[in-house]
Amino acid sequence: DEQGRVVEVMLMHEDISERVESDETLRLSEERFRSLVTASAQMVWTSDKDGVIIEDSPSWRLFTGQTYEEWKGSGWLDAVHPDDRARAASVWNAAVAARTIYQTDYRVRRADGEYRWTSVRAVPLQHQDGSIREWIGTNTDVTDQRRTGEALRENERRLRFMFDSMQQKIFTATPEGSVDYFNPAYNLFTGLTPEQLSSREGWLQFMHPDEVENSVNSWRHSIAHGEPFQLEQRFRRAEGQYRWHLSGAVPMHDEAGRLVAWIGSTTDIHEVKIVESELARRLQTERRHSAVLAKVASASNQLHTAASIDDIAREVVGIVRDILEVHHAVISLNADDSGTKAINSVSRSDKYAGAAQPPMRGALSVPLKAHDGRTIGSLTASDKHEGEFTEEDEAILTQLASI
């Protein structure tokens, strides 16, 4: 009242639940963030809007051994490798000025004195009006990854050097089957430049046209199924000669089993193919000789059972056509002592069935000999089914005539 005595009390209650809950949520969020920073293998740090380090970073201090006093402001640069220091500061200042993401790599001195490569990334946090409130960044130790990458690159360089030094023709292809490397042995063999070999046509430029379709289909099958590729192909040498090659390729997988490349080679097997072809020809000839000898033996038995000269003649011309594979065979016997001959028997194929007689393609004739050595006529074969008469044909015809 007027004398200052309390006459009543007025109480007011304001609901602040949302504010308390919001403060609690923020506190929990900050605790989680601090716990994440502590548990993380990364160095996590913050700076003010101008890029100046103000707050402490336990992860940075733990890694570098710097104290907070040594680290704050721009003291973090003292832990950066001298060769990287100017670049690290320049990129950071440029990002802060442009208000863009900061991303770079530089070496940081660890507490034990070893410099370790770190991948650095920082982003600006903004107020609602778009102004920069602070920056938050991380340094991640990537030394081991870089060493692994360098080891892989070194291995690749050594492998490429080995491929380039080999006389064997080596190629590599992408997982999709596009050839992306031919070693110099291909340039030497084909006469094509590396640019020509790496063009879209690739190996089709020097492959024999007759093998293109089969080669492409076989390659596509291997790519589609991840199966090794192997095929004999003819490749054109620089001077134009085609030579046989054995081509092969195998899929290369990474540790996870993913197909990462194809490694292949082509080996010149031209001389081997020639030898194989000659052996096959000889084998075929020997088989034919065996078949001919069997037929000659059978013919001898047939002729010894014939009842007359005319029967013998008919048998002989049929046998000659069968064994020598000719369209036309004739036996002519001497009509008298003057040597005049009379045709005793003729055997013709359907080729000669028409009224108009086709032209004759070559003939082979040998004398018929009696047991006492006298010439009593001739045996003639003509118009072979394929090719020309050979010395072998003449020997067989002579043997038949002597029977």
Short mmCIF file of C-alpha atoms in Angstrom, two decimals:
data_model
loop_
_atom_site.label_atom_id
_atom_site.label_comp_id
_atom_site.label_asym_id
_atom_site.label_seq_id
_atom_site.Cartn_x
_atom_site.Cartn_y
_atom_site.Cartn_z
CA ASP A 1 0.00 0.00 0.00
CA GLU A 2 1.05 3.64 0.36
CA GLN A 3 3.06 2.75 3.43
CA GLY A 4 4.89 0.02 1.56
CA ARG A 5 3.17 -2.90 3.20
CA VAL A 6 2.42 -6.02 1.16
CA VAL A 7 -1.28 -6.34 0.81
CA GLU A 8 -1.44 -9.10 -1.82
CA VAL A 9 0.78 -11.27 -4.09
CA MET A 10 0.20 -11.75 -7.81
CA LEU A 11 1.69 -14.87 -9.39
CA MET A 12 2.20 -15.38 -13.15
CA HIS A 13 3.12 -18.72 -14.81
CA GLU A 14 4.77 -18.91 -18.28
CA ASP A 15 4.99 -22.21 -20.18
CA ILE A 16 8.68 -22.70 -21.12
CA SER A 17 8.51 -26.42 -21.90
CA GLU A 18 9.45 -25.98 -25.52
CA ARG A 19 12.44 -23.83 -24.66
CA VAL A 20 13.65 -26.32 -22.05
CA GLU A 21 13.15 -29.23 -24.44
CA SER A 22 14.93 -27.29 -27.18
CA ASP A 23 17.85 -26.53 -24.86
CA GLU A 24 18.02 -30.17 -23.82
CA THR A 25 17.94 -31.32 -27.46
CA LEU A 26 20.73 -28.89 -28.31
CA ARG A 27 22.75 -30.08 -25.31
CA LEU A 28 22.31 -33.73 -26.33
CA SER A 29 23.20 -32.88 -29.92
CA GLU A 30 26.37 -31.13 -28.81
CA GLU A 31 27.27 -34.07 -26.57
CA ARG A 32 26.79 -36.49 -29.46
CA PHE A 33 28.92 -34.30 -31.72
CA ARG A 34 31.70 -34.08 -29.10
CA SER A 35 31.52 -37.86 -28.59
CA LEU A 36 31.68 -38.41 -32.34
CA VAL A 37 34.70 -36.14 -32.61
CA THR A 38 36.41 -37.95 -29.74
CA ALA A 39 35.70 -41.41 -31.21
CA SER A 40 36.56 -40.42 -34.76
CA ALA A 41 39.92 -41.24 -36.32
CA GLN A 42 39.68 -37.88 -38.07
CA MET A 43 40.89 -34.57 -36.81
CA VAL A 44 37.81 -32.41 -36.44
CA TRP A 45 38.09 -28.65 -35.97
CA THR A 46 36.17 -25.42 -36.21
CA SER A 47 37.06 -21.81 -36.96
CA ASP A 48 35.26 -18.51 -36.82
CA LYS A 49 33.68 -16.91 -39.87
CA ASP A 50 37.03 -15.41 -40.89
CA GLY A 51 38.85 -18.72 -40.80
CA VAL A 52 40.67 -18.09 -37.54
CA ILE A 53 40.99 -21.02 -35.15
CA ILE A 54 39.42 -20.12 -31.79
CA GLU A 55 38.01 -23.29 -30.29
CA ASP A 56 40.09 -26.19 -29.03
CA SER A 57 40.36 -29.44 -31.05
CA PRO A 58 41.35 -32.40 -28.88
CA SER A 59 41.68 -34.63 -31.95
CA TRP A 60 44.10 -32.19 -33.59
CA ARG A 61 46.16 -31.88 -30.41
CA LEU A 62 46.21 -35.66 -29.94
CA PHE A 63 47.45 -36.22 -33.49
CA THR A 64 49.97 -33.38 -33.78
CA GLY A 65 51.08 -33.01 -30.16
CA GLN A 66 50.44 -29.25 -30.37
CA THR A 67 49.02 -27.46 -27.35
CA TYR A 68 45.94 -25.32 -27.67
CA GLU A 69 48.10 -22.20 -27.51
CA GLU A 70 50.30 -23.52 -30.31
CA TRP A 71 47.33 -24.52 -32.42
CA LYS A 72 44.95 -21.55 -32.21
CA GLY A 73 44.85 -18.66 -34.64
CA SER A 74 47.02 -19.75 -37.57
CA GLY A 75 49.35 -21.84 -35.43
CA TRP A 76 48.01 -25.00 -37.11
CA LEU A 77 50.20 -24.12 -40.10
CA ASP A 78 53.29 -24.87 -37.97
CA ALA A 79 52.25 -28.54 -38.01
CA VAL A 80 51.93 -28.57 -41.82
CA HIS A 81 54.90 -29.76 -43.88
CA PRO A 82 57.05 -26.76 -44.95
CA ASP A 83 56.68 -27.70 -48.61
CA ASP A 84 52.87 -27.73 -48.30
CA ARG A 85 52.43 -24.80 -45.92
CA ALA A 86 52.07 -21.93 -48.40
CA ARG A 87 49.66 -23.86 -50.61
CA ALA A 88 47.53 -25.00 -47.66
CA ALA A 89 47.20 -21.41 -46.39
CA SER A 90 46.50 -20.01 -49.85
CA VAL A 91 43.74 -22.52 -50.62
CA TRP A 92 42.20 -21.96 -47.15
CA ASN A 93 42.20 -18.17 -47.48
CA ALA A 94 40.70 -18.39 -50.96
CA ALA A 95 37.89 -20.68 -49.74
CA VAL A 96 37.10 -18.37 -46.81
CA ALA A 97 37.04 -15.33 -49.10
CA ALA A 98 34.85 -17.07 -51.67
CA ARG A 99 32.72 -18.79 -48.99
CA THR A 100 33.14 -22.09 -50.81
CA ILE A 101 34.03 -25.59 -49.66
CA TYR A 102 37.67 -25.99 -48.69
CA GLN A 103 39.23 -29.17 -50.06
CA THR A 104 42.89 -30.06 -50.45
CA ASP A 105 45.63 -32.49 -49.40
CA TYR A 106 48.70 -31.68 -47.33
CA ARG A 107 51.11 -33.34 -44.94
CA VAL A 108 50.75 -32.88 -41.18
CA ARG A 109 53.45 -33.64 -38.63
CA ARG A 110 52.33 -36.34 -36.25
CA ALA A 111 53.29 -36.24 -32.56
CA ASP A 112 56.08 -38.76 -33.20
CA GLY A 113 57.60 -36.48 -35.86
CA GLU A 114 56.43 -38.37 -38.96
CA TYR A 115 54.65 -36.34 -41.61
CA ARG A 116 51.38 -37.95 -42.68
CA TRP A 117 49.30 -37.11 -45.72
CA THR A 118 45.82 -35.85 -44.83
CA SER A 119 42.76 -35.20 -46.94
CA VAL A 120 41.27 -31.90 -45.78
CA ARG A 121 37.70 -30.71 -46.18
CA ALA A 122 35.82 -27.85 -44.53
CA VAL A 123 32.38 -26.36 -45.09
CA PRO A 124 30.86 -23.05 -43.95
CA LEU A 125 27.88 -23.05 -41.58
CA GLN A 126 25.50 -20.18 -42.22
CA HIS A 127 23.01 -18.10 -40.29
CA GLN A 128 19.46 -17.91 -41.56
CA ASP A 129 20.34 -14.68 -43.37
CA GLY A 130 23.08 -16.49 -45.31
CA SER A 131 26.03 -14.98 -43.48
CA ILE A 132 28.83 -17.28 -42.34
CA ARG A 133 28.60 -18.30 -38.70
CA GLU A 134 31.62 -20.60 -38.53
CA TRP A 135 33.54 -23.26 -40.44
CA ILE A 136 33.77 -26.93 -39.56
CA GLY A 137 36.45 -29.10 -41.06
CA THR A 138 38.21 -32.45 -40.90
CA ASN A 139 41.67 -33.81 -41.66
CA THR A 140 41.69 -37.50 -42.53
CA ASP A 141 44.94 -39.47 -42.53
CA VAL A 142 45.24 -40.97 -46.04
CA THR A 143 48.93 -41.89 -45.92
CA ASP A 144 48.33 -45.63 -46.14
CA GLN A 145 45.87 -45.21 -49.00
CA ARG A 146 48.33 -43.01 -50.88
CA ARG A 147 51.12 -45.54 -50.36
CA THR A 148 48.86 -48.32 -51.60
CA GLY A 149 47.92 -46.23 -54.62
CA GLU A 150 51.56 -45.40 -55.32
CA ALA A 151 52.49 -49.09 -55.01
CA LEU A 152 49.74 -50.00 -57.45
CA ARG A 153 50.87 -47.33 -59.89
CA GLU A 154 54.46 -48.48 -59.56
CA ASN A 155 53.41 -52.07 -60.22
CA GLU A 156 51.42 -50.90 -63.22
CA ARG A 157 54.44 -48.98 -64.54
CA ARG A 158 56.64 -52.06 -64.12
CA LEU A 159 54.05 -54.29 -65.76
CA ARG A 160 53.68 -51.86 -68.67
CA PHE A 161 57.47 -51.67 -69.03
CA MET A 162 57.63 -55.46 -69.10
CA PHE A 163 54.86 -55.63 -71.72
CA ASP A 164 56.55 -52.93 -73.80
CA SER A 165 59.85 -54.83 -73.69
CA MET A 166 58.41 -58.20 -74.73
CA GLN A 167 58.57 -59.58 -78.25
CA GLN A 168 55.36 -61.46 -77.47
CA LYS A 169 52.30 -59.52 -78.62
CA ILE A 170 50.35 -58.41 -75.53
CA PHE A 171 47.06 -56.52 -75.26
CA THR A 172 44.69 -55.42 -72.51
CA ALA A 173 40.99 -54.61 -72.64
CA THR A 174 38.38 -52.97 -70.46
CA PRO A 175 35.81 -55.12 -68.62
CA GLU A 176 33.45 -54.31 -71.51
CA GLY A 177 35.92 -55.77 -74.02
CA SER A 178 37.31 -52.62 -75.64
CA VAL A 179 41.03 -53.11 -76.30
CA ASP A 180 42.82 -50.19 -74.64
CA TYR A 181 46.46 -51.23 -75.05
CA PHE A 182 48.63 -52.94 -77.66
CA ASN A 183 52.30 -53.39 -76.80
CA PRO A 184 54.97 -52.28 -79.33
CA ALA A 185 55.28 -55.83 -80.70
CA TYR A 186 51.97 -55.21 -82.46
CA ASN A 187 53.29 -52.02 -84.05
CA LEU A 188 56.37 -53.89 -85.27
CA PHE A 189 54.35 -56.79 -86.69
CA THR A 190 51.50 -54.88 -88.31
CA GLY A 191 53.32 -51.71 -89.31
CA LEU A 192 50.47 -49.68 -87.77
CA THR A 193 51.06 -46.73 -85.45
CA PRO A 194 49.83 -46.73 -81.83
CA GLU A 195 47.20 -44.19 -82.88
CA GLN A 196 45.95 -46.49 -85.64
CA LEU A 197 45.85 -49.49 -83.33
CA SER A 198 43.95 -47.56 -80.67
CA SER A 199 41.31 -46.43 -83.17
CA ARG A 200 37.81 -47.86 -83.16
CA GLU A 201 38.71 -50.54 -85.72
CA GLY A 202 41.50 -51.90 -83.48
CA TRP A 203 42.61 -55.42 -84.37
CA LEU A 204 40.05 -55.68 -87.20
CA GLN A 205 42.52 -53.66 -89.28
CA PHE A 206 45.00 -56.54 -89.52
CA MET A 207 42.75 -59.59 -89.09
CA HIS A 208 42.03 -61.85 -92.08
CA PRO A 209 38.55 -61.00 -93.43
CA ASP A 210 37.49 -64.67 -93.27
CA GLU A 211 38.05 -64.71 -89.50
CA VAL A 212 36.41 -61.43 -88.50
CA GLU A 213 32.89 -62.73 -87.87
CA ASN A 214 33.97 -65.79 -85.87
CA SER A 215 36.53 -63.76 -83.90
CA VAL A 216 34.04 -61.06 -82.97
CA ASN A 217 31.40 -63.61 -81.93
CA SER A 218 33.89 -65.59 -79.83
CA TRP A 219 35.19 -62.42 -78.13
CA ARG A 220 31.68 -61.22 -77.36
CA HIS A 221 30.81 -64.62 -75.87
CA SER A 222 33.83 -64.47 -73.55
CA ILE A 223 33.01 -60.91 -72.48
CA ALA A 224 29.35 -61.75 -71.82
CA HIS A 225 30.14 -64.85 -69.74
CA GLY A 226 33.50 -63.84 -68.21
CA GLU A 227 35.14 -66.91 -69.76
CA PRO A 228 38.74 -67.16 -71.07
CA PHE A 229 39.10 -66.41 -74.77
CA GLN A 230 41.17 -68.58 -77.12
CA LEU A 231 41.11 -68.70 -80.89
CA GLU A 232 43.38 -69.33 -83.88
CA GLN A 233 43.43 -66.30 -86.20
CA ARG A 234 45.34 -65.02 -89.19
CA PHE A 235 46.92 -61.58 -88.80
CA ARG A 236 48.42 -59.51 -91.62
CA ARG A 237 52.08 -58.65 -91.28
CA ALA A 238 53.40 -55.24 -92.35
CA GLU A 239 54.48 -56.55 -95.77
CA GLY A 240 51.05 -58.07 -96.41
CA GLN A 241 51.53 -61.76 -95.52
CA TYR A 242 48.92 -63.34 -93.28
CA ARG A 243 50.32 -65.52 -90.52
CA TRP A 244 48.51 -67.81 -88.13
CA HIS A 245 48.36 -66.76 -84.47
CA LEU A 246 46.93 -68.29 -81.32
CA SER A 247 45.12 -65.53 -79.42
CA GLY A 248 44.07 -65.83 -75.81
CA ALA A 249 42.80 -63.59 -73.03
CA VAL A 250 41.83 -64.11 -69.40
CA PRO A 251 39.67 -61.94 -67.11
CA MET A 252 41.40 -60.18 -64.20
CA HIS A 253 39.43 -59.64 -60.98
CA ASP A 254 40.04 -57.49 -57.91
CA GLU A 255 39.95 -58.72 -54.32
CA ALA A 256 36.18 -58.32 -54.26
CA GLY A 257 35.82 -60.56 -57.31
CA ARG A 258 34.87 -57.73 -59.66
CA LEU A 259 36.10 -57.94 -63.26
CA VAL A 260 38.54 -55.07 -63.77
CA ALA A 261 40.34 -55.89 -67.04
CA TRP A 262 41.26 -58.49 -69.64
CA ILE A 263 44.88 -59.50 -70.25
CA GLY A 264 45.67 -61.20 -73.54
CA SER A 265 48.41 -62.27 -75.92
CA THR A 266 48.82 -63.53 -79.47
CA THR A 267 51.49 -66.06 -80.37
CA ASP A 268 52.75 -66.65 -83.91
CA ILE A 269 52.04 -70.33 -84.69
CA HIS A 270 52.40 -70.09 -88.47
CA GLU A 271 55.20 -72.67 -88.75
CA VAL A 272 53.32 -75.01 -86.42
CA LYS A 273 50.22 -74.73 -88.61
CA ILE A 274 52.28 -75.50 -91.72
CA VAL A 275 53.72 -78.62 -90.08
CA GLU A 276 50.25 -79.67 -88.91
CA SER A 277 48.89 -79.16 -92.41
CA GLU A 278 51.71 -81.22 -93.93
CA LEU A 279 51.20 -84.00 -91.39
CA ALA A 280 47.47 -84.01 -92.13
CA ARG A 281 48.19 -84.17 -95.86
CA ARG A 282 50.59 -87.06 -95.39
CA LEU A 283 48.11 -88.89 -93.19
CA GLN A 284 45.40 -88.40 -95.78
CA THR A 285 47.76 -89.65 -98.49
CA GLU A 286 48.67 -92.73 -96.47
CA ARG A 287 45.02 -93.50 -95.84
CA ARG A 288 44.30 -93.10 -99.54
CA HIS A 289 47.24 -95.40 -100.37
CA SER A 290 45.87 -98.01 -98.00
CA ALA A 291 42.42 -97.73 -99.55
CA VAL A 292 43.87 -97.95 -103.08
CA LEU A 293 45.95 -101.03 -102.20
CA ALA A 294 42.84 -102.69 -100.80
CA LYS A 295 40.94 -101.89 -103.99
CA VAL A 296 43.80 -103.14 -106.19
CA ALA A 297 43.91 -106.41 -104.23
CA SER A 298 40.15 -106.74 -104.60
CA ALA A 299 40.46 -105.98 -108.33
CA SER A 300 43.08 -108.71 -108.73
CA ASN A 301 40.73 -111.27 -107.21
CA GLN A 302 37.88 -110.14 -109.47
CA LEU A 303 40.00 -110.34 -112.64
CA HIS A 304 41.27 -113.83 -111.88
CA THR A 305 37.68 -115.09 -111.75
CA ALA A 306 36.62 -113.45 -115.02
CA ALA A 307 35.53 -115.93 -117.75
CA SER A 308 36.70 -114.08 -120.88
CA ILE A 309 38.79 -111.24 -122.24
CA ASP A 310 35.66 -109.09 -122.60
CA ASP A 311 34.69 -109.75 -118.98
CA ILE A 312 38.19 -108.77 -117.89
CA ALA A 313 38.04 -105.58 -119.95
CA ARG A 314 34.69 -104.53 -118.47
CA GLU A 315 35.92 -105.22 -114.97
CA VAL A 316 39.16 -103.29 -115.48
CA VAL A 317 37.62 -100.05 -116.82
CA GLY A 318 35.13 -100.01 -113.96
CA ILE A 319 37.91 -100.56 -111.43
CA VAL A 320 40.04 -97.80 -113.02
CA ARG A 321 37.19 -95.30 -112.79
CA ASP A 322 36.57 -96.22 -109.16
CA ILE A 323 40.16 -96.15 -107.93
CA LEU A 324 41.43 -93.16 -109.93
CA GLU A 325 38.14 -91.24 -109.66
CA VAL A 326 37.84 -90.43 -113.35
CA HIS A 327 34.86 -89.89 -115.64
CA HIS A 328 36.23 -91.99 -118.50
CA ALA A 329 38.27 -95.23 -118.83
CA VAL A 330 39.11 -97.30 -121.97
CA ILE A 331 40.82 -100.62 -122.72
CA SER A 332 42.21 -101.03 -126.25
CA LEU A 333 43.68 -104.38 -127.36
CA ASN A 334 45.97 -104.93 -130.36
CA ALA A 335 43.89 -106.23 -133.27
CA ASP A 336 46.90 -107.81 -135.01
CA ASP A 337 50.68 -107.88 -135.06
CA SER A 338 50.80 -104.49 -136.80
CA GLY A 339 49.85 -102.75 -133.56
CA THR A 340 46.41 -101.67 -134.71
CA LYS A 341 44.17 -101.32 -131.69
CA ALA A 342 40.49 -102.02 -131.22
CA ILE A 343 38.53 -100.65 -128.28
CA ASN A 344 37.36 -103.58 -126.22
CA SER A 345 35.62 -101.79 -123.36
CA VAL A 346 34.69 -98.27 -122.31
CA SER A 347 33.31 -96.97 -118.98
CA ARG A 348 31.85 -93.47 -118.76
CA SER A 349 30.18 -91.45 -116.02
CA ASP A 350 26.89 -89.63 -116.42
CA LYS A 351 28.87 -86.63 -117.56
CA TYR A 352 29.10 -88.28 -120.97
CA ALA A 353 25.45 -89.41 -121.11
CA GLY A 354 24.30 -86.62 -123.45
CA ALA A 355 24.58 -86.50 -127.21
CA ALA A 356 27.12 -83.69 -127.13
CA GLN A 357 30.39 -84.94 -125.68
CA PRO A 358 32.05 -82.55 -123.20
CA PRO A 359 35.71 -81.64 -123.66
CA MET A 360 38.11 -84.10 -122.03
CA ARG A 361 40.28 -82.77 -119.19
CA GLY A 362 43.57 -84.61 -119.44
CA ALA A 363 44.32 -88.29 -120.05
CA LEU A 364 46.74 -90.91 -118.73
CA SER A 365 47.59 -94.05 -120.71
CA VAL A 366 49.82 -97.05 -119.93
CA PRO A 367 50.57 -100.23 -121.97
CA LEU A 368 48.88 -103.56 -121.25
CA LYS A 369 51.48 -106.29 -120.89
CA ALA A 370 51.07 -110.04 -121.37
CA HIS A 371 52.73 -112.48 -118.99
CA ASP A 372 55.58 -112.90 -121.47
CA GLY A 373 56.20 -109.13 -121.53
CA ARG A 374 54.55 -108.43 -124.86
CA THR A 375 52.49 -105.24 -125.22
CA ILE A 376 48.98 -106.37 -126.08
CA GLY A 377 47.14 -103.02 -125.82
CA SER A 378 46.68 -99.96 -123.64
CA LEU A 379 44.70 -98.86 -120.60
CA THR A 380 43.61 -95.19 -120.58
CA ALA A 381 41.99 -93.06 -117.89
CA SER A 382 40.84 -89.50 -118.54
CA ASP A 383 38.94 -86.55 -117.09
CA LYS A 384 39.63 -86.70 -113.34
CA HIS A 385 36.87 -85.57 -111.00
CA GLU A 386 39.25 -83.07 -109.36
CA GLY A 387 42.75 -81.84 -110.12
CA GLU A 388 45.30 -83.25 -112.50
CA PHE A 389 46.86 -86.69 -112.89
CA THR A 390 49.86 -87.39 -110.65
CA GLU A 391 52.77 -89.80 -110.64
CA GLU A 392 50.88 -91.76 -108.04
CA ASP A 393 47.95 -92.12 -110.46
CA GLU A 394 50.30 -93.37 -113.16
CA ALA A 395 51.80 -95.96 -110.79
CA ILE A 396 48.34 -97.24 -109.82
CA LEU A 397 47.22 -97.44 -113.46
CA THR A 398 50.41 -99.34 -114.38
CA GLN A 399 49.78 -101.78 -111.54
CA LEU A 400 46.22 -102.35 -112.70
CA ALA A 401 47.40 -102.87 -116.27
CA SER A 402 49.90 -105.49 -115.13
CA ILE A 403 47.22 -107.58 -113.42
#
